[in-house]
PDB file of C-alpha atoms in Angstrom:
ATOM      1  CA  MET A   1       4.847 124.761 -51.270  1.00  0.00           C
ATOM      2  CA  THR A   2       7.600 125.672 -48.836  1.00  0.00           C
ATOM      3  CA  GLU A   3       8.946 129.132 -48.048  1.00  0.00           C
ATOM      4  CA  SER A   4      12.098 128.414 -50.061  1.00  0.00           C
ATOM      5  CA  ASP A   5      10.208 127.574 -53.272  1.00  0.00           C
ATOM      6  CA  PRO A   6      10.309 130.229 -56.006  1.00  0.00           C
ATOM      7  CA  LEU A   7       7.000 131.970 -56.625  1.00  0.00           C
ATOM      8  CA  ASP A   8       5.050 132.423 -59.831  1.00  0.00           C
ATOM      9  CA  VAL A   9       2.977 135.354 -58.604  1.00  0.00           C
ATOM     10  CA  VAL A  10       3.098 137.819 -55.723  1.00  0.00           C
ATOM     11  CA  THR A  11       0.308 140.169 -54.739  1.00  0.00           C
ATOM     12  CA  LEU A  12      -0.037 142.628 -51.866  1.00  0.00           C
ATOM     13  CA  GLY A  13      -3.248 144.054 -50.502  1.00  0.00           C
ATOM     14  CA  GLU A  14      -5.896 144.188 -47.829  1.00  0.00           C
ATOM     15  CA  ALA A  15      -7.868 141.103 -46.882  1.00  0.00           C
ATOM     16  CA  MET A  16     -11.071 141.519 -44.920  1.00  0.00           C
ATOM     17  CA  THR A  17     -13.430 139.247 -43.091  1.00  0.00           C
ATOM     18  CA  MET A  18     -16.706 139.239 -45.006  1.00  0.00           C
ATOM     19  CA  LEU A  19     -20.025 138.564 -43.312  1.00  0.00           C
ATOM     20  CA  VAL A  20     -22.577 137.555 -45.959  1.00  0.00           C
ATOM     21  CA  ALA A  21     -26.273 137.873 -45.201  1.00  0.00           C
ATOM     22  CA  GLY A  22     -28.080 134.585 -44.880  1.00  0.00           C
ATOM     23  CA  GLN A  23     -31.284 136.066 -46.314  1.00  0.00           C
ATOM     24  CA  PRO A  24     -32.328 138.923 -48.614  1.00  0.00           C
ATOM     25  CA  GLY A  25     -33.362 142.274 -47.221  1.00  0.00           C
ATOM     26  CA  PRO A  26     -31.808 145.314 -45.540  1.00  0.00           C
ATOM     27  CA  LEU A  27     -28.636 144.439 -43.647  1.00  0.00           C
ATOM     28  CA  GLU A  28     -30.059 145.813 -40.410  1.00  0.00           C
ATOM     29  CA  LYS A  29     -32.880 143.242 -40.592  1.00  0.00           C
ATOM     30  CA  VAL A  30     -30.640 140.211 -41.204  1.00  0.00           C
ATOM     31  CA  GLU A  31     -30.222 137.856 -38.232  1.00  0.00           C
ATOM     32  CA  ILE A  32     -27.732 135.305 -39.629  1.00  0.00           C
ATOM     33  CA  PHE A  33     -24.472 135.983 -41.479  1.00  0.00           C
ATOM     34  CA  HIS A  34     -21.930 133.561 -42.962  1.00  0.00           C
ATOM     35  CA  LYS A  35     -18.222 134.308 -42.579  1.00  0.00           C
ATOM     36  CA  ASN A  36     -15.895 134.328 -45.572  1.00  0.00           C
ATOM     37  CA  THR A  37     -12.780 136.030 -46.925  1.00  0.00           C
ATOM     38  CA  ALA A  38     -12.790 139.147 -49.096  1.00  0.00           C
ATOM     39  CA  GLY A  39     -10.225 141.264 -50.899  1.00  0.00           C
ATOM     40  CA  ALA A  40      -9.484 141.824 -54.581  1.00  0.00           C
ATOM     41  CA  GLU A  41      -5.874 140.691 -54.307  1.00  0.00           C
ATOM     42  CA  THR A  42      -6.593 137.677 -52.118  1.00  0.00           C
ATOM     43  CA  ASN A  43      -9.392 136.574 -54.453  1.00  0.00           C
ATOM     44  CA  VAL A  44      -6.860 136.468 -57.282  1.00  0.00           C
ATOM     45  CA  ALA A  45      -4.266 134.774 -55.066  1.00  0.00           C
ATOM     46  CA  ILE A  46      -6.741 132.033 -54.149  1.00  0.00           C
ATOM     47  CA  GLY A  47      -7.811 131.548 -57.754  1.00  0.00           C
ATOM     48  CA  LEU A  48      -4.253 131.222 -59.037  1.00  0.00           C
ATOM     49  CA  ALA A  49      -3.291 128.876 -56.202  1.00  0.00           C
ATOM     50  CA  ARG A  50      -6.237 126.594 -57.006  1.00  0.00           C
ATOM     51  CA  LEU A  51      -4.846 126.301 -60.533  1.00  0.00           C
ATOM     52  CA  GLY A  52      -1.529 125.104 -59.152  1.00  0.00           C
ATOM     53  CA  LEU A  53       0.508 128.284 -59.417  1.00  0.00           C
ATOM     54  CA  ARG A  54       2.853 129.195 -56.576  1.00  0.00           C
ATOM     55  CA  VAL A  55       1.399 132.365 -55.130  1.00  0.00           C
ATOM     56  CA  GLY A  56       2.538 134.667 -52.333  1.00  0.00           C
ATOM     57  CA  TRP A  57       0.462 137.325 -50.593  1.00  0.00           C
ATOM     58  CA  GLY A  58       1.933 140.093 -48.458  1.00  0.00           C
ATOM     59  CA  SER A  59       0.005 142.278 -46.024  1.00  0.00           C
ATOM     60  CA  ARG A  60      -0.658 143.325 -42.435  1.00  0.00           C
ATOM     61  CA  LEU A  61      -3.498 142.007 -40.294  1.00  0.00           C
ATOM     62  CA  GLY A  62      -4.564 142.771 -36.784  1.00  0.00           C
ATOM     63  CA  GLN A  63      -3.500 140.233 -34.192  1.00  0.00           C
ATOM     64  CA  ASP A  64      -7.143 139.443 -33.534  1.00  0.00           C
ATOM     65  CA  SER A  65      -9.543 136.574 -34.204  1.00  0.00           C
ATOM     66  CA  MET A  66     -10.453 137.878 -37.672  1.00  0.00           C
ATOM     67  CA  GLY A  67      -6.805 138.299 -38.618  1.00  0.00           C
ATOM     68  CA  ARG A  68      -6.057 134.742 -37.553  1.00  0.00           C
ATOM     69  CA  TYR A  69      -9.106 133.528 -39.481  1.00  0.00           C
ATOM     70  CA  LEU A  70      -7.945 135.197 -42.692  1.00  0.00           C
ATOM     71  CA  LEU A  71      -4.392 133.934 -42.308  1.00  0.00           C
ATOM     72  CA  ASP A  72      -5.563 130.357 -41.751  1.00  0.00           C
ATOM     73  CA  SER A  73      -7.953 130.578 -44.720  1.00  0.00           C
ATOM     74  CA  LEU A  74      -5.309 131.828 -47.151  1.00  0.00           C
ATOM     75  CA  ARG A  75      -2.783 129.278 -45.960  1.00  0.00           C
ATOM     76  CA  GLY A  76      -5.427 126.595 -46.372  1.00  0.00           C
ATOM     77  CA  GLU A  77      -5.707 127.557 -50.047  1.00  0.00           C
ATOM     78  CA  GLY A  78      -1.977 126.991 -50.513  1.00  0.00           C
ATOM     79  CA  VAL A  79      -1.001 130.670 -50.596  1.00  0.00           C
ATOM     80  CA  ASP A  80       2.409 131.610 -49.181  1.00  0.00           C
ATOM     81  CA  CYS A  81       1.602 133.979 -46.303  1.00  0.00           C
ATOM     82  CA  SER A  82       5.113 134.105 -44.874  1.00  0.00           C
ATOM     83  CA  ARG A  83       5.215 137.893 -45.404  1.00  0.00           C
ATOM     84  CA  VAL A  84       1.892 138.615 -43.699  1.00  0.00           C
ATOM     85  CA  HIS A  85       2.344 140.327 -40.336  1.00  0.00           C
ATOM     86  CA  LEU A  86      -0.104 139.992 -37.445  1.00  0.00           C
ATOM     87  CA  VAL A  87       0.191 143.327 -35.631  1.00  0.00           C
ATOM     88  CA  PRO A  88      -0.706 143.605 -31.906  1.00  0.00           C
ATOM     89  CA  GLY A  89      -3.064 146.448 -31.087  1.00  0.00           C
ATOM     90  CA  GLU A  90      -4.291 146.918 -34.660  1.00  0.00           C
ATOM     91  CA  ARG A  91      -7.464 145.578 -36.169  1.00  0.00           C
ATOM     92  CA  THR A  92      -8.471 143.654 -39.233  1.00  0.00           C
ATOM     93  CA  GLY A  93     -10.874 145.191 -41.745  1.00  0.00           C
ATOM     94  CA  MET A  94     -14.286 143.669 -42.314  1.00  0.00           C
ATOM     95  CA  LEU A  95     -17.380 144.119 -44.440  1.00  0.00           C
ATOM     96  CA  PHE A  96     -21.020 143.119 -44.539  1.00  0.00           C
ATOM     97  CA  LYS A  97     -22.526 141.981 -47.850  1.00  0.00           C
ATOM     98  CA  GLY A  98     -26.231 141.685 -48.506  1.00  0.00           C
ATOM     99  CA  ARG A  99     -27.979 138.953 -50.455  1.00  0.00           C
ATOM    100  CA  VAL A 100     -30.005 139.768 -53.571  1.00  0.00           C
ATOM    101  CA  MET A 101     -32.195 137.510 -55.688  1.00  0.00           C
ATOM    102  CA  ASP A 102     -32.433 139.484 -58.962  1.00  0.00           C
ATOM    103  CA  GLY A 103     -28.810 139.360 -60.143  1.00  0.00           C
ATOM    104  CA  SER A 104     -28.123 142.997 -59.227  1.00  0.00           C
ATOM    105  CA  ASP A 105     -25.062 144.156 -57.297  1.00  0.00           C
ATOM    106  CA  PRO A 106     -25.510 143.295 -53.591  1.00  0.00           C
ATOM    107  CA  PRO A 107     -25.275 146.063 -50.997  1.00  0.00           C
ATOM    108  CA  VAL A 108     -21.884 146.189 -49.304  1.00  0.00           C
ATOM    109  CA  GLU A 109     -20.961 148.005 -46.099  1.00  0.00           C
ATOM    110  CA  TYR A 110     -17.259 148.385 -45.292  1.00  0.00           C
ATOM    111  CA  HIS A 111     -15.549 148.746 -41.917  1.00  0.00           C
ATOM    112  CA  ARG A 112     -11.921 149.142 -42.975  1.00  0.00           C
ATOM    113  CA  ALA A 113     -10.818 152.678 -42.018  1.00  0.00           C
ATOM    114  CA  GLY A 114      -7.596 152.597 -40.007  1.00  0.00           C
ATOM    115  CA  SER A 115      -7.093 148.864 -40.481  1.00  0.00           C
ATOM    116  CA  ALA A 116      -3.715 147.192 -40.074  1.00  0.00           C
ATOM    117  CA  ALA A 117      -3.400 146.813 -43.857  1.00  0.00           C
ATOM    118  CA  SER A 118      -3.977 150.526 -44.422  1.00  0.00           C
ATOM    119  CA  ARG A 119      -0.820 151.211 -42.384  1.00  0.00           C
ATOM    120  CA  MET A 120       1.424 149.061 -44.573  1.00  0.00           C
ATOM    121  CA  ARG A 121       4.467 151.036 -45.712  1.00  0.00           C
ATOM    122  CA  PRO A 122       7.143 150.425 -48.372  1.00  0.00           C
ATOM    123  CA  GLU A 123       9.659 149.372 -45.713  1.00  0.00           C
ATOM    124  CA  ASP A 124       7.301 146.536 -44.700  1.00  0.00           C
ATOM    125  CA  VAL A 125       7.876 144.818 -48.064  1.00  0.00           C
ATOM    126  CA  ASP A 126      10.498 142.073 -48.258  1.00  0.00           C
ATOM    127  CA  ARG A 127      12.104 143.007 -51.561  1.00  0.00           C
ATOM    128  CA  ALA A 128      13.971 139.736 -51.984  1.00  0.00           C
ATOM    129  CA  TRP A 129      10.724 137.826 -51.529  1.00  0.00           C
ATOM    130  CA  LEU A 130       8.934 140.120 -53.978  1.00  0.00           C
ATOM    131  CA  LEU A 131      11.631 139.786 -56.625  1.00  0.00           C
ATOM    132  CA  SER A 132      11.714 136.001 -56.246  1.00  0.00           C
ATOM    133  CA  ALA A 133       8.426 135.911 -58.188  1.00  0.00           C
ATOM    134  CA  ARG A 134       8.133 136.221 -61.932  1.00  0.00           C
ATOM    135  CA  HIS A 135       4.906 138.209 -61.840  1.00  0.00           C
ATOM    136  CA  LEU A 136       3.179 140.837 -59.662  1.00  0.00           C
ATOM    137  CA  HIS A 137      -0.568 141.418 -59.637  1.00  0.00           C
ATOM    138  CA  ALA A 138      -1.722 144.801 -58.319  1.00  0.00           C
ATOM    139  CA  THR A 139      -5.079 146.546 -58.102  1.00  0.00           C
ATOM    140  CA  GLY A 140      -6.454 150.016 -57.626  1.00  0.00           C
ATOM    141  CA  VAL A 141      -8.195 148.873 -54.451  1.00  0.00           C
ATOM    142  CA  PHE A 142      -5.094 148.587 -52.292  1.00  0.00           C
ATOM    143  CA  ALA A 143      -3.611 151.676 -53.917  1.00  0.00           C
ATOM    144  CA  ALA A 144      -6.654 153.667 -52.762  1.00  0.00           C
ATOM    145  CA  VAL A 145      -6.782 152.443 -49.155  1.00  0.00           C
ATOM    146  CA  SER A 146      -4.258 155.008 -47.868  1.00  0.00           C
ATOM    147  CA  ALA A 147      -1.377 157.222 -48.955  1.00  0.00           C
ATOM    148  CA  ASP A 148       1.003 154.584 -47.566  1.00  0.00           C
ATOM    149  CA  SER A 149      -0.598 151.743 -49.524  1.00  0.00           C
ATOM    150  CA  PHE A 150      -0.365 153.802 -52.714  1.00  0.00           C
ATOM    151  CA  GLN A 151       3.360 154.154 -52.120  1.00  0.00           C
ATOM    152  CA  VAL A 152       3.613 150.377 -51.588  1.00  0.00           C
ATOM    153  CA  SER A 153       1.772 149.723 -54.860  1.00  0.00           C
ATOM    154  CA  ARG A 154       3.912 152.148 -56.833  1.00  0.00           C
ATOM    155  CA  MET A 155       7.193 150.914 -55.347  1.00  0.00           C
ATOM    156  CA  THR A 156       6.487 147.214 -55.876  1.00  0.00           C
ATOM    157  CA  MET A 157       5.294 147.727 -59.443  1.00  0.00           C
ATOM    158  CA  ARG A 158       8.364 149.793 -60.276  1.00  0.00           C
ATOM    159  CA  LEU A 159      10.738 147.263 -58.707  1.00  0.00           C
ATOM    160  CA  MET A 160       9.221 144.390 -60.668  1.00  0.00           C
ATOM    161  CA  ARG A 161       9.282 146.288 -63.953  1.00  0.00           C
ATOM    162  CA  GLU A 162      12.903 147.306 -63.406  1.00  0.00           C
ATOM    163  CA  ALA A 163      13.790 143.673 -62.698  1.00  0.00           C
ATOM    164  CA  GLY A 164      12.280 142.571 -65.994  1.00  0.00           C
ATOM    165  CA  LYS A 165       9.310 140.807 -64.389  1.00  0.00           C
ATOM    166  CA  THR A 166       5.734 141.187 -65.623  1.00  0.00           C
ATOM    167  CA  VAL A 167       3.112 143.249 -63.798  1.00  0.00           C
ATOM    168  CA  SER A 168      -0.673 143.071 -64.170  1.00  0.00           C
ATOM    169  CA  PHE A 169      -2.971 145.826 -62.929  1.00  0.00           C
ATOM    170  CA  ASP A 170      -6.732 145.840 -62.437  1.00  0.00           C
ATOM    171  CA  PRO A 171      -8.053 149.377 -61.776  1.00  0.00           C
ATOM    172  CA  ASN A 172     -10.926 147.873 -59.750  1.00  0.00           C
ATOM    173  CA  LEU A 173     -12.215 151.328 -58.880  1.00  0.00           C
ATOM    174  CA  ARG A 174     -13.409 152.227 -55.394  1.00  0.00           C
ATOM    175  CA  PRO A 175     -14.237 155.946 -55.825  1.00  0.00           C
ATOM    176  CA  THR A 176     -15.188 156.435 -52.163  1.00  0.00           C
ATOM    177  CA  LEU A 177     -11.629 155.548 -51.107  1.00  0.00           C
ATOM    178  CA  TRP A 178     -10.076 158.325 -53.210  1.00  0.00           C
ATOM    179  CA  PRO A 179     -10.069 162.028 -52.225  1.00  0.00           C
ATOM    180  CA  SER A 180     -11.639 162.992 -55.574  1.00  0.00           C
ATOM    181  CA  THR A 181     -12.308 161.710 -59.078  1.00  0.00           C
ATOM    182  CA  GLU A 182      -9.362 163.747 -60.320  1.00  0.00           C
ATOM    183  CA  ALA A 183      -7.038 162.170 -57.742  1.00  0.00           C
ATOM    184  CA  MET A 184      -8.334 158.729 -58.695  1.00  0.00           C
ATOM    185  CA  ARG A 185      -7.639 159.318 -62.387  1.00  0.00           C
ATOM    186  CA  ALA A 186      -4.142 160.619 -61.713  1.00  0.00           C
ATOM    187  CA  GLY A 187      -3.293 157.799 -59.298  1.00  0.00           C
ATOM    188  CA  ILE A 188      -4.622 155.019 -61.499  1.00  0.00           C
ATOM    189  CA  HIS A 189      -2.856 156.360 -64.583  1.00  0.00           C
ATOM    190  CA  GLU A 190       0.423 156.628 -62.700  1.00  0.00           C
ATOM    191  CA  LEU A 191       0.151 152.946 -61.830  1.00  0.00           C
ATOM    192  CA  VAL A 192      -1.005 151.909 -65.304  1.00  0.00           C
ATOM    193  CA  ALA A 193       2.255 153.362 -66.636  1.00  0.00           C
ATOM    194  CA  LEU A 194       4.106 150.801 -64.485  1.00  0.00           C
ATOM    195  CA  ALA A 195       2.058 147.797 -65.649  1.00  0.00           C
ATOM    196  CA  ASP A 196       2.461 145.365 -68.540  1.00  0.00           C
ATOM    197  CA  TRP A 197      -1.076 143.930 -68.572  1.00  0.00           C
ATOM    198  CA  VAL A 198      -3.997 146.247 -67.733  1.00  0.00           C
ATOM    199  CA  LEU A 199      -7.511 144.883 -67.126  1.00  0.00           C
ATOM    200  CA  PRO A 200     -10.115 147.679 -66.899  1.00  0.00           C
ATOM    201  CA  GLY A 201     -13.856 147.304 -67.109  1.00  0.00           C
ATOM    202  CA  LEU A 202     -15.618 149.253 -69.857  1.00  0.00           C
ATOM    203  CA  GLU A 203     -17.310 151.753 -67.523  1.00  0.00           C
ATOM    204  CA  GLU A 204     -14.076 152.135 -65.531  1.00  0.00           C
ATOM    205  CA  GLY A 205     -12.210 152.877 -68.729  1.00  0.00           C
ATOM    206  CA  ARG A 206     -14.787 155.434 -69.805  1.00  0.00           C
ATOM    207  CA  LEU A 207     -14.651 157.221 -66.459  1.00  0.00           C
ATOM    208  CA  LEU A 208     -10.871 157.220 -66.299  1.00  0.00           C
ATOM    209  CA  THR A 209      -9.954 158.025 -69.891  1.00  0.00           C
ATOM    210  CA  GLY A 210     -12.938 159.833 -71.384  1.00  0.00           C
ATOM    211  CA  ALA A 211     -12.798 157.372 -74.290  1.00  0.00           C
ATOM    212  CA  GLN A 212     -16.022 155.550 -75.070  1.00  0.00           C
ATOM    213  CA  THR A 213     -15.104 152.445 -77.071  1.00  0.00           C
ATOM    214  CA  PRO A 214     -13.027 149.447 -75.971  1.00  0.00           C
ATOM    215  CA  GLU A 215     -10.613 150.134 -78.812  1.00  0.00           C
ATOM    216  CA  ALA A 216     -10.040 153.729 -77.727  1.00  0.00           C
ATOM    217  CA  ILE A 217      -9.652 152.769 -74.061  1.00  0.00           C
ATOM    218  CA  ALA A 218      -7.080 150.127 -74.967  1.00  0.00           C
ATOM    219  CA  ARG A 219      -5.214 152.588 -77.163  1.00  0.00           C
ATOM    220  CA  PHE A 220      -5.178 155.184 -74.351  1.00  0.00           C
ATOM    221  CA  TYR A 221      -3.583 152.755 -71.910  1.00  0.00           C
ATOM    222  CA  ARG A 222      -1.154 151.335 -74.433  1.00  0.00           C
ATOM    223  CA  ASP A 223      -0.012 154.904 -75.080  1.00  0.00           C
ATOM    224  CA  LEU A 224       0.649 155.211 -71.325  1.00  0.00           C
ATOM    225  CA  GLY A 225       2.982 152.209 -71.492  1.00  0.00           C
ATOM    226  CA  ALA A 226       0.899 149.047 -71.101  1.00  0.00           C
ATOM    227  CA  ARG A 227       1.907 146.214 -73.419  1.00  0.00           C
ATOM    228  CA  LEU A 228      -1.515 144.546 -73.283  1.00  0.00           C
ATOM    229  CA  VAL A 229      -4.968 145.888 -72.431  1.00  0.00           C
ATOM    230  CA  VAL A 230      -8.002 143.665 -71.932  1.00  0.00           C
ATOM    231  CA  VAL A 231     -11.270 145.571 -71.529  1.00  0.00           C
ATOM    232  CA  LYS A 232     -14.004 143.659 -69.691  1.00  0.00           C
ATOM    233  CA  LEU A 233     -17.396 144.125 -71.358  1.00  0.00           C
ATOM    234  CA  GLY A 234     -19.661 142.144 -69.034  1.00  0.00           C
ATOM    235  CA  LEU A 235     -22.372 140.346 -71.005  1.00  0.00           C
ATOM    236  CA  ASP A 236     -20.582 141.309 -74.234  1.00  0.00           C
ATOM    237  CA  GLY A 237     -17.357 139.475 -73.308  1.00  0.00           C
ATOM    238  CA  ALA A 238     -14.016 141.243 -73.610  1.00  0.00           C
ATOM    239  CA  TYR A 239     -11.796 143.148 -76.025  1.00  0.00           C
ATOM    240  CA  TYR A 240      -8.022 142.632 -76.120  1.00  0.00           C
ATOM    241  CA  ASP A 241      -5.195 144.590 -77.761  1.00  0.00           C
ATOM    242  CA  ASP A 242      -1.449 144.036 -77.463  1.00  0.00           C
ATOM    243  CA  GLY A 243      -0.432 146.043 -80.518  1.00  0.00           C
ATOM    244  CA  ALA A 244       0.099 142.969 -82.670  1.00  0.00           C
ATOM    245  CA  HIS A 245      -3.227 141.266 -82.016  1.00  0.00           C
ATOM    246  CA  SER A 246      -6.644 142.613 -81.150  1.00  0.00           C
ATOM    247  CA  GLY A 247     -10.169 141.285 -81.118  1.00  0.00           C
ATOM    248  CA  TYR A 248     -13.288 140.392 -79.206  1.00  0.00           C
ATOM    249  CA  VAL A 249     -14.026 137.311 -77.114  1.00  0.00           C
ATOM    250  CA  PRO A 250     -17.687 136.505 -76.375  1.00  0.00           C
ATOM    251  CA  ALA A 251     -18.946 136.124 -72.838  1.00  0.00           C
ATOM    252  CA  SER A 252     -19.323 132.610 -71.466  1.00  0.00           C
ATOM    253  CA  PRO A 253     -22.924 131.481 -70.911  1.00  0.00           C
ATOM    254  CA  VAL A 254     -24.422 132.224 -67.498  1.00  0.00           C
ATOM    255  CA  GLU A 255     -27.532 130.337 -66.429  1.00  0.00           C
ATOM    256  CA  ARG A 256     -28.361 132.615 -63.506  1.00  0.00           C
ATOM    257  CA  VAL A 257     -26.510 135.509 -61.897  1.00  0.00           C
ATOM    258  CA  VAL A 258     -26.332 134.907 -58.145  1.00  0.00           C
ATOM    259  CA  ASP A 259     -23.580 137.274 -56.959  1.00  0.00           C
ATOM    260  CA  THR A 260     -21.783 139.770 -59.197  1.00  0.00           C
ATOM    261  CA  VAL A 261     -18.947 140.482 -56.751  1.00  0.00           C
ATOM    262  CA  GLY A 262     -15.718 138.728 -57.687  1.00  0.00           C
ATOM    263  CA  ALA A 263     -16.349 138.405 -61.424  1.00  0.00           C
ATOM    264  CA  GLY A 264     -13.501 140.762 -62.324  1.00  0.00           C
ATOM    265  CA  ASP A 265     -11.108 138.951 -60.007  1.00  0.00           C
ATOM    266  CA  GLY A 266     -12.071 135.640 -61.610  1.00  0.00           C
ATOM    267  CA  PHE A 267     -11.444 137.159 -65.026  1.00  0.00           C
ATOM    268  CA  ALA A 268      -7.996 138.272 -63.880  1.00  0.00           C
ATOM    269  CA  VAL A 269      -7.224 134.748 -62.628  1.00  0.00           C
ATOM    270  CA  GLY A 270      -7.972 133.345 -66.071  1.00  0.00           C
ATOM    271  CA  VAL A 271      -6.002 135.888 -68.066  1.00  0.00           C
ATOM    272  CA  ILE A 272      -2.974 135.933 -65.759  1.00  0.00           C
ATOM    273  CA  SER A 273      -2.747 132.148 -65.455  1.00  0.00           C
ATOM    274  CA  GLY A 274      -3.146 131.715 -69.194  1.00  0.00           C
ATOM    275  CA  LEU A 275      -0.459 134.222 -70.078  1.00  0.00           C
ATOM    276  CA  LEU A 276       1.975 132.863 -67.488  1.00  0.00           C
ATOM    277  CA  GLU A 277       1.428 129.395 -68.944  1.00  0.00           C
ATOM    278  CA  GLY A 278       2.209 130.665 -72.434  1.00  0.00           C
ATOM    279  CA  LEU A 279      -1.287 130.377 -73.907  1.00  0.00           C
ATOM    280  CA  PRO A 280      -2.046 132.484 -76.978  1.00  0.00           C
ATOM    281  CA  LEU A 281      -3.590 135.793 -75.949  1.00  0.00           C
ATOM    282  CA  GLU A 282      -7.087 135.019 -77.222  1.00  0.00           C
ATOM    283  CA  ARG A 283      -7.185 131.704 -75.372  1.00  0.00           C
ATOM    284  CA  ALA A 284      -6.078 133.387 -72.151  1.00  0.00           C
ATOM    285  CA  VAL A 285      -8.931 135.891 -72.503  1.00  0.00           C
ATOM    286  CA  VAL A 286     -11.392 133.064 -73.211  1.00  0.00           C
ATOM    287  CA  ARG A 287     -10.237 131.413 -69.984  1.00  0.00           C
ATOM    288  CA  GLY A 288     -10.752 134.687 -68.146  1.00  0.00           C
ATOM    289  CA  ALA A 289     -14.292 135.030 -69.486  1.00  0.00           C
ATOM    290  CA  TRP A 290     -15.124 131.462 -68.445  1.00  0.00           C
ATOM    291  CA  ILE A 291     -13.846 131.865 -64.887  1.00  0.00           C
ATOM    292  CA  GLY A 292     -15.555 135.241 -64.553  1.00  0.00           C
ATOM    293  CA  ALA A 293     -18.835 133.631 -65.618  1.00  0.00           C
ATOM    294  CA  ARG A 294     -18.416 130.876 -63.025  1.00  0.00           C
ATOM    295  CA  ALA A 295     -17.824 133.477 -60.318  1.00  0.00           C
ATOM    296  CA  VAL A 296     -21.189 135.199 -60.765  1.00  0.00           C
ATOM    297  CA  GLN A 297     -23.200 131.975 -60.592  1.00  0.00           C
ATOM    298  CA  VAL A 298     -22.415 131.237 -56.934  1.00  0.00           C
ATOM    299  CA  GLN A 299     -22.691 133.120 -53.653  1.00  0.00           C
ATOM    300  CA  GLY A 300     -19.350 134.465 -52.456  1.00  0.00           C
ATOM    301  CA  ASP A 301     -16.211 135.942 -53.985  1.00  0.00           C
ATOM    302  CA  THR A 302     -14.136 132.761 -54.346  1.00  0.00           C
ATOM    303  CA  GLU A 303     -16.564 129.831 -54.333  1.00  0.00           C
ATOM    304  CA  GLY A 304     -16.729 129.769 -58.126  1.00  0.00           C
ATOM    305  CA  LEU A 305     -12.977 129.805 -58.720  1.00  0.00           C
ATOM    306  CA  PRO A 306     -12.095 126.454 -60.326  1.00  0.00           C
ATOM    307  CA  THR A 307      -9.416 123.884 -59.667  1.00  0.00           C
ATOM    308  CA  ARG A 308      -7.017 122.764 -62.374  1.00  0.00           C
ATOM    309  CA  THR A 309      -9.104 119.618 -62.834  1.00  0.00           C
ATOM    310  CA  LEU A 310     -12.246 121.636 -63.594  1.00  0.00           C
ATOM    311  CA  LEU A 311     -10.268 123.803 -65.987  1.00  0.00           C
ATOM    312  CA  ARG A 312      -9.071 120.737 -67.876  1.00  0.00           C
ATOM    313  CA  LEU A 313     -12.592 119.303 -68.036  1.00  0.00           C
ATOM    314  CA  ALA A 314     -13.722 122.575 -69.640  1.00  0.00           C
ATOM    315  CA  GLY A 315     -10.946 122.269 -72.237  1.00  0.00           C
ATOM    316  CA  LEU A 316      -9.276 125.459 -71.040  1.00  0.00           C
TER     317      LEU A 316
END
């Protein structure tokens, strides 16, 4: 893909260098860590690029070794990083992730406050580049990083909707990044109103809406303006509702849960790619469930994201 090629999907957000523990136990006791990439938006960008879609990612990184590492990694996956700025004097965010053996959520320790990405402002966005894509994927993670990043999320979603493009939004809640639960609800709902496809988890939906069932959560968000809501139900699969069609899709089989982080991003890759390719809604959700299941069976956020060849072999 060259810089002049039109894009299928654009996403903006914070990428971080992730140091994954080489052994179980408290992070302070771990001697060896393995370096990898992390970030909700970049996970989705990598997954879509592996399926052959033309994907662009926009952000700011520190002009440091970790920033250069992330930029090289994303470019190596075929993601257009032409609108990623390496900023002298600023630093790249990072995190430490523990290793667990029982399938539970691993401990995660973030070091992202004041990062280069958190200082991204609306004027940093190349609007022509953004609007060259037919779809925008946004998440509640980047929106929560700073007041500036929230403005970037809101502006880009509004621009794409006004241009007649589609917008997907994964709430992907990070409560510690928001000033309060009330601010988180208000911010997420403001962004949901600018999205076409909304992908909440069941517990996220319950916390944000007060509704308890997948059907009620989907109805709440469709009333806010979403055209399609897919509620992730974990081991129970997913529920989808676009007004004309609704139903449940079972979870894909999982032999052993190794790492739960990244499952939601994998699910988003499946649903977004399927819908952009014109698959029927139910088949797109089935693809999402299959990729999400692959993601939890390997260590790391992106290692389980399939290529197009693997997708074809699975009949998806």
